[in-house]
PDB file of C-alpha atoms in Angstrom:
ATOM      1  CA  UNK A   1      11.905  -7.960 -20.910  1.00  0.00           C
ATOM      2  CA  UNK A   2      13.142 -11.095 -19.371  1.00  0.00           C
ATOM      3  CA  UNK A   3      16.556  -9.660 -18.835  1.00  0.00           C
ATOM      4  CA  UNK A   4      15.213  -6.042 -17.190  1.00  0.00           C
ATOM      5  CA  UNK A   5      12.920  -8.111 -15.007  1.00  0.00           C
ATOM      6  CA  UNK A   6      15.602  -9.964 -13.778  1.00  0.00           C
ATOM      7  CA  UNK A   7      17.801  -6.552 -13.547  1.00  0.00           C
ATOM      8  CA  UNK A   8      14.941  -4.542 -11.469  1.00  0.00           C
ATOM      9  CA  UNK A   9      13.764  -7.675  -9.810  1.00  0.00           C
ATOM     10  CA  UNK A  10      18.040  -8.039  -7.899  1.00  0.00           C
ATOM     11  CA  UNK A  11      17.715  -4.593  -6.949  1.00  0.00           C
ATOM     12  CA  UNK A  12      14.491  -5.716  -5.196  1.00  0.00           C
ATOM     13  CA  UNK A  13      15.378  -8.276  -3.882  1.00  0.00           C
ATOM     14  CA  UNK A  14      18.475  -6.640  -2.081  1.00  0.00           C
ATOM     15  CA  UNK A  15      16.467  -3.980  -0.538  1.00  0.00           C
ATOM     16  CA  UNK A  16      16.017  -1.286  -2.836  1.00  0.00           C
ATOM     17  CA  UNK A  17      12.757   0.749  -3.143  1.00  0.00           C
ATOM     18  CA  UNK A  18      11.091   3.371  -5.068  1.00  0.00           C
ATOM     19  CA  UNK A  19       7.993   3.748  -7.889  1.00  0.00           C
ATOM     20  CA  UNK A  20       9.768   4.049 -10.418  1.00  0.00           C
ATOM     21  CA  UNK A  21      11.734   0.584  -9.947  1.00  0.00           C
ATOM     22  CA  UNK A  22       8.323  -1.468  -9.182  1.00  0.00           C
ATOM     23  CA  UNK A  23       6.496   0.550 -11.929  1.00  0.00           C
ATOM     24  CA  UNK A  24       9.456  -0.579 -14.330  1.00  0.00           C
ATOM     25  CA  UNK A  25       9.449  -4.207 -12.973  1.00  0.00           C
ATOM     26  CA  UNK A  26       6.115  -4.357 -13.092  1.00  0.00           C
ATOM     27  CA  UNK A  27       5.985  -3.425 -16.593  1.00  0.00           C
ATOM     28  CA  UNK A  28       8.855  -6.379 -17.117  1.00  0.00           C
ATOM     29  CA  UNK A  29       6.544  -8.628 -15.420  1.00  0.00           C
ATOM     30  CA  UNK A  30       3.294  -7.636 -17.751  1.00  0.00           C
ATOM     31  CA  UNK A  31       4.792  -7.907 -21.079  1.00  0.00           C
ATOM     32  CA  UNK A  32       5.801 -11.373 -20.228  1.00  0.00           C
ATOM     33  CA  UNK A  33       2.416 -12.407 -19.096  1.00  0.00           C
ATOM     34  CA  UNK A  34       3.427 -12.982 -15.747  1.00  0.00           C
ATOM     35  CA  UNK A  35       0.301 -11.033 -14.116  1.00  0.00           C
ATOM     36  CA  UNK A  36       0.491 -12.452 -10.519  1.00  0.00           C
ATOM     37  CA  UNK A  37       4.157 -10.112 -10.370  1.00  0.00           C
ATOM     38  CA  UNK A  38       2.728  -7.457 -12.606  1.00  0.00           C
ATOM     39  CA  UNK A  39       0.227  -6.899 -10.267  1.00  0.00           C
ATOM     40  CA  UNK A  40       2.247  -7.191  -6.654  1.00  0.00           C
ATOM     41  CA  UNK A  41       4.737  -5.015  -7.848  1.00  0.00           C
ATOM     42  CA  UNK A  42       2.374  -2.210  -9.270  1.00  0.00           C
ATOM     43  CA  UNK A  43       0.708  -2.492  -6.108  1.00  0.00           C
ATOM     44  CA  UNK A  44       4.249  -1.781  -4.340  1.00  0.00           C
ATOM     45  CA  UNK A  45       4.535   1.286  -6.600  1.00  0.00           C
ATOM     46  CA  UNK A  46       1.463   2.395  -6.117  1.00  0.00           C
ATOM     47  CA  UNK A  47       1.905   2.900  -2.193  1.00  0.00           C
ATOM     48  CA  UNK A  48       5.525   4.472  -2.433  1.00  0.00           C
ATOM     49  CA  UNK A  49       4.063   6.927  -5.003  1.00  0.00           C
ATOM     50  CA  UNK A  50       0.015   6.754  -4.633  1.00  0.00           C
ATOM     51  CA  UNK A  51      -0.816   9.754  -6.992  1.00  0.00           C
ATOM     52  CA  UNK A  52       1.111   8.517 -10.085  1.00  0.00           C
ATOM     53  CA  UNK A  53      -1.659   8.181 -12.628  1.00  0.00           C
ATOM     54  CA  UNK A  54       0.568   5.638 -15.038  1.00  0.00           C
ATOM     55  CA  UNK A  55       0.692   3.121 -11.874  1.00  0.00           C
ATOM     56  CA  UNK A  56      -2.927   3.246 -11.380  1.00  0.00           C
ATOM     57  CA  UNK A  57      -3.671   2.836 -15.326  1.00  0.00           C
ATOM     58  CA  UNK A  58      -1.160  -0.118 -15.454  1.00  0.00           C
ATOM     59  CA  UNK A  59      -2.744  -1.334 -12.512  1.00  0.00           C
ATOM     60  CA  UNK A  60      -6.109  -1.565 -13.695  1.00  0.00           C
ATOM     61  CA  UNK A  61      -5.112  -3.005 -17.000  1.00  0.00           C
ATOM     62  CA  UNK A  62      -3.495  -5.603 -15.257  1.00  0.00           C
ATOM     63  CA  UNK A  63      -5.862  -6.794 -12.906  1.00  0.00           C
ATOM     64  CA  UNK A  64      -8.359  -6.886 -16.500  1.00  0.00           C
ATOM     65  CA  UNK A  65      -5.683  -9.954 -17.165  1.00  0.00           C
ATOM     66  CA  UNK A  66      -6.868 -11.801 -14.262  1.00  0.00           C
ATOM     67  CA  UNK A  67      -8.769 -15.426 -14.560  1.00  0.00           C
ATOM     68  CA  UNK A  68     -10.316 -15.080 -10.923  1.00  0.00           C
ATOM     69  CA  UNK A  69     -13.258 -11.902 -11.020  1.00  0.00           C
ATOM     70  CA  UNK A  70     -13.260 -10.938  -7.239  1.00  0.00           C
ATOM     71  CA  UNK A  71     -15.366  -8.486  -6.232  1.00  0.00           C
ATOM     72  CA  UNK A  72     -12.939  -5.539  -3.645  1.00  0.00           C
ATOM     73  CA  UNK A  73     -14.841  -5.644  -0.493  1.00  0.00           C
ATOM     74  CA  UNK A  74     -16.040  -2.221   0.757  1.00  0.00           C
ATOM     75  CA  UNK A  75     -14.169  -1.439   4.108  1.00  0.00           C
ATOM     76  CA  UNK A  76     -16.612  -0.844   7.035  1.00  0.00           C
ATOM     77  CA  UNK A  77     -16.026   1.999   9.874  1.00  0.00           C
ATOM     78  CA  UNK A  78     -14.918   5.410   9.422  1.00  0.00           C
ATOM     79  CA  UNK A  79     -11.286   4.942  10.374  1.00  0.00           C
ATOM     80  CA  UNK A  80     -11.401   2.034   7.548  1.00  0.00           C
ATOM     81  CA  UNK A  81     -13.208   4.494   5.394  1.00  0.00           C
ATOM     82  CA  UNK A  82     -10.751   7.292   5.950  1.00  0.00           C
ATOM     83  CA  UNK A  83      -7.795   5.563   6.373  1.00  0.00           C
ATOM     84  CA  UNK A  84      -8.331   3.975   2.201  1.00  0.00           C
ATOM     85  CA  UNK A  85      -9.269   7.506   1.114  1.00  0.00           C
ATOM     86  CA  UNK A  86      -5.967   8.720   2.330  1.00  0.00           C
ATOM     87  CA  UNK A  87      -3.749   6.099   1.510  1.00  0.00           C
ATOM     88  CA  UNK A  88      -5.085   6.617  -1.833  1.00  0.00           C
ATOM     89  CA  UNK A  89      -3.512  10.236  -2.079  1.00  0.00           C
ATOM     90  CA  UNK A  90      -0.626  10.512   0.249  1.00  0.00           C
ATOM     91  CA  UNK A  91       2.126   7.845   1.368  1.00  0.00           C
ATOM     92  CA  UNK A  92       2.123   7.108   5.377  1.00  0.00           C
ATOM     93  CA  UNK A  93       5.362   8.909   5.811  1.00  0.00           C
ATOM     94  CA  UNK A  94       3.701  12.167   4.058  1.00  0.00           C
ATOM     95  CA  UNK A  95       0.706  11.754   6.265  1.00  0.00           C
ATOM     96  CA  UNK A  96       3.267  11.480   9.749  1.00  0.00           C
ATOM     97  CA  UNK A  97       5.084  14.424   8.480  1.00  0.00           C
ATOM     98  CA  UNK A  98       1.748  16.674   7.961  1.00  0.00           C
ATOM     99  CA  UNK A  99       0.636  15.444  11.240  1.00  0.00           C
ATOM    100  CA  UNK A 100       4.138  16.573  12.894  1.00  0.00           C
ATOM    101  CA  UNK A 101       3.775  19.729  11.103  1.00  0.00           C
ATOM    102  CA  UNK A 102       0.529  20.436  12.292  1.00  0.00           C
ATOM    103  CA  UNK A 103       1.824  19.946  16.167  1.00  0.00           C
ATOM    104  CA  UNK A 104       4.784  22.188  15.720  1.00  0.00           C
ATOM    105  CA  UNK A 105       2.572  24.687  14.359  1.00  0.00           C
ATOM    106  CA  UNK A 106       0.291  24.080  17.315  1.00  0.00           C
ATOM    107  CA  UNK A 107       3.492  24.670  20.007  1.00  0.00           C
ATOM    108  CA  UNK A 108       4.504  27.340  18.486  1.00  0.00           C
ATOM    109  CA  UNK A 109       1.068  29.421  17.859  1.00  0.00           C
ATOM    110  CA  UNK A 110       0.407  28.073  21.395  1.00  0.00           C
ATOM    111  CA  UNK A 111       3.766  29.594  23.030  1.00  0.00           C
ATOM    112  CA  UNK A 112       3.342  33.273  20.837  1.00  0.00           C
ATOM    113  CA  UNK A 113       0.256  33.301  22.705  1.00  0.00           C
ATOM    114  CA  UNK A 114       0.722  32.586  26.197  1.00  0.00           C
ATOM    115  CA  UNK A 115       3.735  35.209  25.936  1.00  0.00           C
ATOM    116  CA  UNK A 116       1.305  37.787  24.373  1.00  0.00           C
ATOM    117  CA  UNK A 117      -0.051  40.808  26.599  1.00  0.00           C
ATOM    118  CA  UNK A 118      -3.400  40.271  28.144  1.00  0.00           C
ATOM    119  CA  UNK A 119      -5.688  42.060  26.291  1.00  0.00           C
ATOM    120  CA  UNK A 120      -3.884  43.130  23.592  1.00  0.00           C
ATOM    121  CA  UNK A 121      -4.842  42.863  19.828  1.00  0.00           C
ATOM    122  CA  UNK A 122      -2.029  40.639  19.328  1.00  0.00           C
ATOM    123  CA  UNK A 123      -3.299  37.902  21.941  1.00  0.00           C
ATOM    124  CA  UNK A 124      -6.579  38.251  20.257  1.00  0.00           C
ATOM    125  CA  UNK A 125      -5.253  37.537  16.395  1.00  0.00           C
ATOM    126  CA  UNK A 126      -3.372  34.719  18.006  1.00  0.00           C
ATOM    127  CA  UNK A 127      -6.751  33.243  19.516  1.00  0.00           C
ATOM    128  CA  UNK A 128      -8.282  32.624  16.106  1.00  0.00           C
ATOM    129  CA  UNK A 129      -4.441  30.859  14.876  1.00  0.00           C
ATOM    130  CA  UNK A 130      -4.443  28.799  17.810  1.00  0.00           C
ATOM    131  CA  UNK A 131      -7.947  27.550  17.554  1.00  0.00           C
ATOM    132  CA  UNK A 132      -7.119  27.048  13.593  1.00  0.00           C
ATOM    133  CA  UNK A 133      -4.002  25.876  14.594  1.00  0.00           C
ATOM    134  CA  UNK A 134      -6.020  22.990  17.181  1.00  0.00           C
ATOM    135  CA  UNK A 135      -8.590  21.907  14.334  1.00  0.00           C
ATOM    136  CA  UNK A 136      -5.445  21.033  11.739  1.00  0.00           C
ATOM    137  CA  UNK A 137      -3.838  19.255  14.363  1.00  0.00           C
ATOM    138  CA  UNK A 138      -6.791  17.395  15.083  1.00  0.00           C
ATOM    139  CA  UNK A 139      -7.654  16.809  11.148  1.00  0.00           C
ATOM    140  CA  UNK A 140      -3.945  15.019  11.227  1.00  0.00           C
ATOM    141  CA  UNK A 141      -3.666  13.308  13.709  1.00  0.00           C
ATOM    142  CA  UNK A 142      -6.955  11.305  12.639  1.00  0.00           C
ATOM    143  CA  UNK A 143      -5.792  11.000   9.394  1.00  0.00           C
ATOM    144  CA  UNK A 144      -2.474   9.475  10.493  1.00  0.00           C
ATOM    145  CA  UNK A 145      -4.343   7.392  13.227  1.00  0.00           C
ATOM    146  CA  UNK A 146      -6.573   5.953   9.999  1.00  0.00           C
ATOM    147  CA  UNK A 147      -3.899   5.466   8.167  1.00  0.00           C
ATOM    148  CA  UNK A 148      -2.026   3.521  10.479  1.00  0.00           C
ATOM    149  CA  UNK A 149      -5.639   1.251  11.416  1.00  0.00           C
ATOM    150  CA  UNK A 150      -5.699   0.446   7.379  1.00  0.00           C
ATOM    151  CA  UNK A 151      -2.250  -0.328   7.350  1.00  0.00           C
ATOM    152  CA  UNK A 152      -2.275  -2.550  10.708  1.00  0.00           C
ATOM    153  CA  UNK A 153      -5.775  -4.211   9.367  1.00  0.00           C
ATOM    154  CA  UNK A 154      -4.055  -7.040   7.579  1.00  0.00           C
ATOM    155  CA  UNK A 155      -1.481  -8.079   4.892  1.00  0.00           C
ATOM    156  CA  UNK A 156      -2.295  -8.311   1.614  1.00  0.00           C
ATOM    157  CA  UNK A 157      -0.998 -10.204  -1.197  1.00  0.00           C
ATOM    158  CA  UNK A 158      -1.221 -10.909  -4.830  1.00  0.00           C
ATOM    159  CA  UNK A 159      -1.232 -15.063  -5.832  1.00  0.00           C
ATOM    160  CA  UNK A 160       1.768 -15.871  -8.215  1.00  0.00           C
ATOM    161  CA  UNK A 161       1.662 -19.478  -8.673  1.00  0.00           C
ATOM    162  CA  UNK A 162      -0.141 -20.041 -12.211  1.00  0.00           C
ATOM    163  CA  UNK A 163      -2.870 -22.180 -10.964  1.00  0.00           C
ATOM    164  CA  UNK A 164      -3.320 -22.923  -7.013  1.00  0.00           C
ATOM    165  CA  UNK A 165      -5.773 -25.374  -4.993  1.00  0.00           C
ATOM    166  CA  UNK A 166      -6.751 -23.379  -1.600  1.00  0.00           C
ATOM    167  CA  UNK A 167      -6.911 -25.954   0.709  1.00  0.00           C
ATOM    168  CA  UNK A 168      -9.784 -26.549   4.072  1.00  0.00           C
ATOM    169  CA  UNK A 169      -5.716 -26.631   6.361  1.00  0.00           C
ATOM    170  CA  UNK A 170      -2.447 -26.130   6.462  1.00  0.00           C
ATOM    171  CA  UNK A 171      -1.311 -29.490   3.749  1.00  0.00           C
ATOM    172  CA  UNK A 172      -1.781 -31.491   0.445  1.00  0.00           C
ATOM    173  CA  UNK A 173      -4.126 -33.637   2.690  1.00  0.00           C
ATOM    174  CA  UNK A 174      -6.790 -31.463   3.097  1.00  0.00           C
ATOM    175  CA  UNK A 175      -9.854 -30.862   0.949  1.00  0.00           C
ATOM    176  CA  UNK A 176      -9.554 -28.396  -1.229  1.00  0.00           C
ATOM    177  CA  UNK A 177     -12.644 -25.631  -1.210  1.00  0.00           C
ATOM    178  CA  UNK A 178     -11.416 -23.091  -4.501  1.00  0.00           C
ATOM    179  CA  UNK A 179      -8.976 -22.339  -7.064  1.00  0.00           C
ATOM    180  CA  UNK A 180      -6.992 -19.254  -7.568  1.00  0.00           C
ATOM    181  CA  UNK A 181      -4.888 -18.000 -10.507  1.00  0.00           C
ATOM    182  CA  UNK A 182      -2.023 -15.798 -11.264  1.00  0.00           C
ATOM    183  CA  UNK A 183      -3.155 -12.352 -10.221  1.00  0.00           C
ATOM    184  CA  UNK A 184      -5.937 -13.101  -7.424  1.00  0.00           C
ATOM    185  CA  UNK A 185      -5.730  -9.751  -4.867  1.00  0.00           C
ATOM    186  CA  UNK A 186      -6.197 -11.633  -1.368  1.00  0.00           C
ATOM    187  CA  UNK A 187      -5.453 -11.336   2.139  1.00  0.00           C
ATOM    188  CA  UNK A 188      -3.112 -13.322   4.095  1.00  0.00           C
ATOM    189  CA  UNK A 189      -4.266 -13.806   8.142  1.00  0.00           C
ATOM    190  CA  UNK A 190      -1.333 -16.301   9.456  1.00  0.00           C
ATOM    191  CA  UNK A 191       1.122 -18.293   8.391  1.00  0.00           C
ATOM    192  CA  UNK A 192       1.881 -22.255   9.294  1.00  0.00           C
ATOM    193  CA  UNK A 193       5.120 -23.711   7.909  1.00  0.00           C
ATOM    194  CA  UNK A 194       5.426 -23.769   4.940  1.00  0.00           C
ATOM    195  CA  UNK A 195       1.369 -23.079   4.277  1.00  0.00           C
ATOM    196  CA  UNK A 196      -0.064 -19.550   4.222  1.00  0.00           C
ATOM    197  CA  UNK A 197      -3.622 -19.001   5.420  1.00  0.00           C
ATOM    198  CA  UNK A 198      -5.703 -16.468   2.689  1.00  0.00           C
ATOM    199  CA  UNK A 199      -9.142 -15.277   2.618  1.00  0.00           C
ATOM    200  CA  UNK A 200     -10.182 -13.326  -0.613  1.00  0.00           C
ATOM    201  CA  UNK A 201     -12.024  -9.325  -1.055  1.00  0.00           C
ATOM    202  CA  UNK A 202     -15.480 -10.062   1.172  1.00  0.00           C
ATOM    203  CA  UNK A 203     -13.905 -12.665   3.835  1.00  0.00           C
ATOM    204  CA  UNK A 204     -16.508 -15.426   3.112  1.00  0.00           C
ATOM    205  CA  UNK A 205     -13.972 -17.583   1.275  1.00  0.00           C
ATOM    206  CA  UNK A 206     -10.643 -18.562   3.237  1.00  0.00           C
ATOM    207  CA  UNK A 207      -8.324 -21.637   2.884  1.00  0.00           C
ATOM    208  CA  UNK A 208      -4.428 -22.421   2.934  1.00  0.00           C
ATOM    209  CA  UNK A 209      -1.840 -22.458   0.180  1.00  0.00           C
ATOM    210  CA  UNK A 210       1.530 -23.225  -0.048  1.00  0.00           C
ATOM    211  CA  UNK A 211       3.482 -20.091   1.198  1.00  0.00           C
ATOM    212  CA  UNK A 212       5.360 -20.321  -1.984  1.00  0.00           C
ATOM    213  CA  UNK A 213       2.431 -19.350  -4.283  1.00  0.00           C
ATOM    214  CA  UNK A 214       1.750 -16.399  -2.902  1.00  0.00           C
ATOM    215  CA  UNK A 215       3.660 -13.253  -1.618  1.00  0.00           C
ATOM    216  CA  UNK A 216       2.820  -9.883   0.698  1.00  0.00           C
ATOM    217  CA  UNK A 217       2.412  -7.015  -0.867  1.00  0.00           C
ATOM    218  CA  UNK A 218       4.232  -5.041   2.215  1.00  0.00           C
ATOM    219  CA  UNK A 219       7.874  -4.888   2.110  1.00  0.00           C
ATOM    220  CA  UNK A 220      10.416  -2.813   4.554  1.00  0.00           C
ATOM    221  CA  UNK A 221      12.809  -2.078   2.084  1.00  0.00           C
ATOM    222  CA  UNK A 222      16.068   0.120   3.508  1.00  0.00           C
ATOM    223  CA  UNK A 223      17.848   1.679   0.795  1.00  0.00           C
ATOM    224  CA  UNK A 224      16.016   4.042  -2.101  1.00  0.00           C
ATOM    225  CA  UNK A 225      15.712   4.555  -5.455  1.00  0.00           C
ATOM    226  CA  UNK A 226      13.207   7.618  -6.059  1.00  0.00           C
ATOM    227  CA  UNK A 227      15.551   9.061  -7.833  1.00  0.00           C
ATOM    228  CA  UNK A 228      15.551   6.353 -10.037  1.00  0.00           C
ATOM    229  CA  UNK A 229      12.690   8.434 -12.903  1.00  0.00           C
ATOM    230  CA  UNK A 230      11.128   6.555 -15.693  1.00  0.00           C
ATOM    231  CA  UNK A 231      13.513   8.871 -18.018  1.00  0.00           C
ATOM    232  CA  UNK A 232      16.391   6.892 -16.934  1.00  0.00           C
ATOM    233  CA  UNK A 233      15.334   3.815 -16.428  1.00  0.00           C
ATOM    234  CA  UNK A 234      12.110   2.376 -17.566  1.00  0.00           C
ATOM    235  CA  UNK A 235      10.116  -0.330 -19.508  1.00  0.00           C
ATOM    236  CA  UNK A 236       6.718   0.960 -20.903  1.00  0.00           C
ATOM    237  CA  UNK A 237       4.004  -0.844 -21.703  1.00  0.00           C
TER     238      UNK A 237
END
């Protein structure tokens, strides 16, 4: 496990993306105990391919490893709202793509019926398909506006350092308010140096930690490995 952890973990680092490569990695990463990189990668899976069922199981028997028992704070607004209930089915490039869809569509249905005769039954089919046409349009461009609020309200990231001391500033010198552990889901606001600013699910506890002991979830990989399926290369739990 040690070795294919290391194997999937190069490709990673150089770029690469996909499920089934942070599903596999993931899985390297959980049968070594390492549950802080178990979870972040899952968590990477799980928003290239959001409706894989195995991610979301692995996920949640992860996070069951965790020390730290922090409660996931209930987004407020309806954009919030929205925006988590479709991140949780479709990726943000599926979501831009359905929205660009629905505005071709739109053009299109909109063009057939300014061209149609005045009066005709034809221009009064094509009333009904552009007013369909108008509410689908709407219905995706406010899911890809939501979508793109949730993704633009703040970085998250998973703690990897075994034990950490979260810290009242940015240094050793500082008092320290909590402790984290390997796995802790958290969000990171700013960072300072070499010191990374977090507050955890619920924003009433915040501190610093070394930027080491933690990482982003988000990545802006370039290359792609979705054809990379669990048949050919994969470590199962």
């Amino acid at each position: 496990y040690a070795q294919a952890a290391q194997a999937y973990q190069q490709l990673a680092d150089q770029g690469f993306a996909g499920g089934a490569l942070f599903y596999n990695l993931g899985n390297a990463y959980f049968k070594q105990g390492d549950y802080g990189r178990a979870i972040l990668n899952y968590r990477r899976a799980q928003q290239l391919a959001p409706r894989d069922p195995d991610i979301e199981a692995n996920l949640a028997l992860a996070r069951s490893q965790t020390v730290d028992e922090l409660e996931v704070a209930e987004e407020s607004g309806i954009l919030a709202l929205l925006g988590e209930s479709v991140q949780g089915r479709l990726t943000l490039n599926e979501v831009a793509m359905a929205a660009l869809g629905a505005w071709i569509l739109f053009v299109f249905v909109a063009i057939l019926f300014a061209s149609a005769r005045a009066g005709s039954a034809w221009r009064k089919g094509l009333q009904y398909v552009l007013v369909a046409s108008a509410v689908v349009l709407a219905v995706g461009v406010l899911a890809l506006g939501s979508s793109l609020y949730a993704t633009d309200g703040g970085s998250g990231g998973v703690v990897l350092a075994a034990e950490v001391e979260v810290t009242s500033g940015p240094g050793a010198q500082y008092v320290t308010e909590f402790t984290l552990h390997s796995g802790a889901e958290v969000g990171l606001v700013e960072s300072r140096g070499s010191w990374v600013r977090l507050t955890v699910p619920g924003g009433e506890l915040e501190g610093w930690v070394p930027a080491g002991a933690v990482e982003a979830v988000e990545s802006s990989p370039t290359p792609s490995l979705n054809d990379c399926s669990p048949s050919i290369c994969s470590v199962d739990l």
